[in-house]
Amino acid sequence: MQRVMVFIDQLNFEIALLNYYRDNGSQAPRLDYNALPIELTKLLPGENHLVKTFLFVPKPDEFLMNLPRWQHYSNWINGMKNQHYFTVIEGAYVARQIDESIPMDVNDPRTYYKEEKGTDINIAVHVLTKGFMNAYDTALILSGDSDYVTVLDILNTIGKTTVVTGVKGQNISKLRKSCDDSYIIDDTFFQRCLRDDSRRLSP
């Protein structure tokens, strides 16, 4: 029985998910983030036990929190902190002024840009630390970010099994060279991870 930990790069995954459905001319469904790691673990060969899931999210700063969408996102993050066998690790989502002569207006995206901070290093630290502490046998990383190649190489050195999963349309070729296995997930997979309210809305 292989012990599995799932590490989700939430923003990377969410952007890929939205792009996938947009390219197919449809709206992305609302996913159950409790079902997601369970279904990911089922993709693995052999007998596996999901030990725990780590969700890495960028926390909106005070400026962004003036928008309802980011207030909703922050509430969702807080709700995920109450899930069983699930840990939320927060980075930061910071608004930066584009032009010093033009004050930032939260309702005018032309006056600022958003910068994600901390997610990459948080994932690297948690995946490696738990690997060296022998907390898992298999690390399953849900992200298409090629920055994790070095992390995968180190885990390979200490004998851990590494699996990378990307959304259809993401280029994970660099990650594939450094992991033991990889998967590309699409609508067929996502239909198994729908929230109850999405199921009711489905035709």
Short mmCIF file of C-alpha atoms in Angstrom, two decimals:
data_model
loop_
_atom_site.label_atom_id
_atom_site.label_comp_id
_atom_site.label_asym_id
_atom_site.label_seq_id
_atom_site.Cartn_x
_atom_site.Cartn_y
_atom_site.Cartn_z
CA MET A 1 0.00 0.00 0.00
CA GLN A 2 1.57 3.28 -1.14
CA ARG A 3 0.98 6.38 0.98
CA VAL A 4 0.01 9.31 -1.24
CA MET A 5 0.05 13.04 -0.56
CA VAL A 6 -1.54 15.41 -3.05
CA PHE A 7 -0.16 18.93 -3.51
CA ILE A 8 -2.45 21.32 -5.43
CA ASP A 9 -1.17 24.56 -6.96
CA GLN A 10 -4.65 26.09 -6.88
CA LEU A 11 -4.16 29.21 -9.00
CA ASN A 12 -2.16 27.37 -11.67
CA PHE A 13 -4.82 24.67 -11.78
CA GLU A 14 -7.74 27.13 -11.79
CA ILE A 15 -6.31 29.16 -14.68
CA ALA A 16 -5.67 25.98 -16.70
CA LEU A 17 -9.18 24.76 -15.95
CA LEU A 18 -10.80 28.02 -17.10
CA ASN A 19 -8.66 28.09 -20.25
CA TYR A 20 -9.54 24.49 -21.09
CA TYR A 21 -13.28 25.06 -20.93
CA ARG A 22 -13.08 28.48 -22.59
CA ASP A 23 -11.19 26.95 -25.53
CA ASN A 24 -13.99 24.40 -25.80
CA GLY A 25 -16.64 27.10 -25.79
CA SER A 26 -18.14 26.21 -22.41
CA GLN A 27 -18.09 27.32 -18.80
CA ALA A 28 -15.89 25.59 -16.25
CA PRO A 29 -17.87 23.57 -13.67
CA ARG A 30 -17.62 24.14 -9.94
CA LEU A 31 -15.42 21.41 -8.54
CA ASP A 32 -15.45 19.71 -5.16
CA TYR A 33 -11.90 20.09 -3.86
CA ASN A 34 -12.48 17.21 -1.47
CA ALA A 35 -13.32 14.86 -4.33
CA LEU A 36 -10.46 16.12 -6.50
CA PRO A 37 -7.56 14.50 -4.58
CA ILE A 38 -9.55 11.28 -4.13
CA GLU A 39 -10.13 10.97 -7.86
CA LEU A 40 -6.50 11.90 -8.59
CA THR A 41 -5.31 9.10 -6.32
CA LYS A 42 -7.54 6.65 -8.20
CA LEU A 43 -5.50 7.35 -11.34
CA LEU A 44 -2.43 5.73 -9.79
CA PRO A 45 -1.65 2.05 -10.43
CA GLY A 46 -1.61 -0.49 -7.61
CA GLU A 47 -2.95 -0.01 -4.10
CA ASN A 48 -2.75 3.52 -2.74
CA HIS A 49 -3.91 5.35 0.37
CA LEU A 50 -4.51 9.11 0.29
CA VAL A 51 -2.90 10.39 3.48
CA LYS A 52 -3.50 14.12 3.17
CA THR A 53 -4.01 16.98 0.71
CA PHE A 54 -2.22 20.32 0.72
CA LEU A 55 -3.87 23.21 -1.10
CA PHE A 56 -1.62 26.16 -1.94
CA VAL A 57 -3.55 29.40 -2.46
CA PRO A 58 -2.69 33.10 -2.85
CA LYS A 59 -4.41 35.23 -0.20
CA PRO A 60 -5.75 38.55 -1.65
CA ASP A 61 -4.33 41.70 -0.08
CA GLU A 62 -6.50 44.42 1.51
CA PHE A 63 -6.79 46.34 -1.76
CA LEU A 64 -8.15 43.36 -3.72
CA MET A 65 -10.49 42.47 -0.88
CA ASN A 66 -12.55 45.51 -1.81
CA LEU A 67 -13.91 43.50 -4.73
CA PRO A 68 -16.76 41.00 -4.08
CA ARG A 69 -15.08 38.27 -6.17
CA TRP A 70 -12.01 38.31 -3.95
CA GLN A 71 -14.12 38.45 -0.80
CA HIS A 72 -15.90 35.32 -2.06
CA TYR A 73 -12.55 33.70 -2.84
CA SER A 74 -11.25 34.51 0.66
CA ASN A 75 -14.39 33.01 2.20
CA TRP A 76 -13.86 29.86 0.12
CA ILE A 77 -10.27 29.61 1.37
CA ASN A 78 -11.43 29.88 4.97
CA GLY A 79 -14.03 27.20 4.36
CA MET A 80 -11.41 24.84 2.94
CA LYS A 81 -9.41 25.20 6.16
CA ASN A 82 -12.17 23.28 7.95
CA GLN A 83 -11.96 20.16 5.75
CA HIS A 84 -10.68 16.87 7.13
CA TYR A 85 -7.22 15.61 6.10
CA PHE A 86 -6.79 18.87 4.22
CA THR A 87 -4.35 21.70 4.90
CA VAL A 88 -4.44 25.13 3.26
CA ILE A 89 -1.12 26.92 2.81
CA GLU A 90 -1.45 30.61 2.02
CA GLY A 91 0.81 32.71 -0.14
CA ALA A 92 -0.08 36.22 -1.24
CA TYR A 93 -1.88 37.95 -4.10
CA VAL A 94 -0.69 41.55 -4.18
CA ALA A 95 -1.94 44.47 -6.28
CA ARG A 96 0.84 46.59 -7.82
CA GLN A 97 0.48 50.09 -9.28
CA ILE A 98 1.12 50.23 -13.03
CA ASP A 99 1.74 53.96 -13.34
CA GLU A 100 2.91 55.99 -10.34
CA SER A 101 1.08 59.03 -11.70
CA ILE A 102 -2.26 57.19 -11.76
CA PRO A 103 -3.71 56.06 -8.40
CA MET A 104 -4.87 52.47 -8.20
CA ASP A 105 -8.61 52.05 -8.59
CA VAL A 106 -9.87 48.62 -7.59
CA ASN A 107 -12.66 48.90 -10.17
CA ASP A 108 -10.26 49.79 -12.98
CA PRO A 109 -7.87 46.90 -13.78
CA ARG A 110 -5.92 49.23 -16.07
CA THR A 111 -4.46 50.93 -13.00
CA TYR A 112 -2.91 47.86 -11.37
CA TYR A 113 -1.71 44.32 -11.91
CA LYS A 114 -1.76 41.32 -9.60
CA GLU A 115 1.36 39.51 -8.44
CA GLU A 116 1.31 36.06 -6.86
CA LYS A 117 3.95 35.57 -4.19
CA GLY A 118 5.04 32.59 -2.13
CA THR A 119 3.23 29.68 -3.80
CA ASP A 120 6.22 28.15 -5.59
CA ILE A 121 8.48 28.23 -2.56
CA ASN A 122 5.69 27.00 -0.27
CA ILE A 123 5.04 23.97 -2.47
CA ALA A 124 8.76 23.21 -2.80
CA VAL A 125 9.32 23.43 0.96
CA HIS A 126 6.34 21.26 1.91
CA VAL A 127 6.90 18.60 -0.76
CA LEU A 128 10.59 18.26 0.05
CA THR A 129 10.27 18.47 3.84
CA LYS A 130 7.61 15.81 3.97
CA GLY A 131 9.58 13.67 1.54
CA PHE A 132 12.70 13.78 3.69
CA MET A 133 10.59 13.06 6.78
CA ASN A 134 9.18 9.98 4.99
CA ALA A 135 5.60 11.22 5.41
CA TYR A 136 4.60 9.74 2.04
CA ASP A 137 5.70 7.27 -0.61
CA THR A 138 4.19 9.08 -3.59
CA ALA A 139 3.92 12.82 -4.16
CA LEU A 140 1.21 13.81 -6.63
CA ILE A 141 1.55 17.41 -7.76
CA LEU A 142 -1.34 19.08 -9.56
CA SER A 143 0.38 21.85 -11.50
CA GLY A 144 1.87 22.57 -14.89
CA ASP A 145 4.57 24.86 -13.50
CA SER A 146 7.99 23.78 -14.78
CA ASP A 147 9.65 25.45 -11.77
CA TYR A 148 9.11 22.19 -9.87
CA VAL A 149 11.59 20.22 -11.99
CA THR A 150 14.34 20.59 -9.38
CA VAL A 151 11.96 19.44 -6.63
CA LEU A 152 11.13 16.32 -8.63
CA ASP A 153 14.81 15.60 -9.26
CA ILE A 154 15.57 15.78 -5.53
CA LEU A 155 12.66 13.48 -4.66
CA ASN A 156 13.89 11.01 -7.25
CA THR A 157 17.30 11.07 -5.58
CA ILE A 158 15.84 10.01 -2.22
CA GLY A 159 13.70 7.29 -3.81
CA LYS A 160 10.25 8.87 -3.69
CA THR A 161 7.68 8.23 -6.42
CA THR A 162 6.60 11.42 -8.15
CA VAL A 163 3.51 12.01 -10.28
CA VAL A 164 2.55 15.21 -12.08
CA THR A 165 -0.94 15.99 -13.29
CA GLY A 166 -1.88 18.77 -15.69
CA VAL A 167 -5.06 19.98 -17.34
CA LYS A 168 -5.54 19.26 -21.04
CA GLY A 169 -3.90 22.10 -22.92
CA GLN A 170 -1.09 22.58 -20.42
CA ASN A 171 2.45 21.79 -21.54
CA ILE A 172 4.00 19.55 -18.89
CA SER A 173 6.74 18.10 -21.10
CA LYS A 174 9.56 19.50 -18.92
CA LEU A 175 7.99 18.01 -15.79
CA ARG A 176 7.46 14.63 -17.47
CA LYS A 177 11.21 14.20 -17.87
CA SER A 178 11.73 14.41 -14.11
CA CYS A 179 8.77 12.46 -12.70
CA ASP A 180 7.86 8.77 -12.59
CA ASP A 181 4.45 9.21 -14.17
CA SER A 182 2.13 11.94 -15.43
CA TYR A 183 -1.51 12.42 -16.31
CA ILE A 184 -3.50 14.90 -18.33
CA ILE A 185 -7.04 15.38 -17.05
CA ASP A 186 -10.04 16.66 -18.98
CA ASP A 187 -13.83 16.92 -18.79
CA THR A 188 -14.26 13.16 -18.32
CA PHE A 189 -12.23 13.41 -15.12
CA PHE A 190 -13.79 16.66 -13.92
CA GLN A 191 -17.30 15.22 -14.19
CA ARG A 192 -16.34 12.92 -11.32
CA CYS A 193 -15.38 15.89 -9.13
CA LEU A 194 -18.42 18.13 -9.42
CA ARG A 195 -19.91 19.94 -6.46
CA ASP A 196 -23.47 18.94 -5.63
CA ASP A 197 -24.85 22.28 -6.88
CA SER A 198 -23.06 21.77 -10.22
CA ARG A 199 -24.59 18.32 -10.55
CA ARG A 200 -28.05 19.75 -10.09
CA LEU A 201 -27.39 22.31 -12.82
CA SER A 202 -26.02 19.76 -15.26
CA PRO A 203 -28.36 18.71 -18.10
#
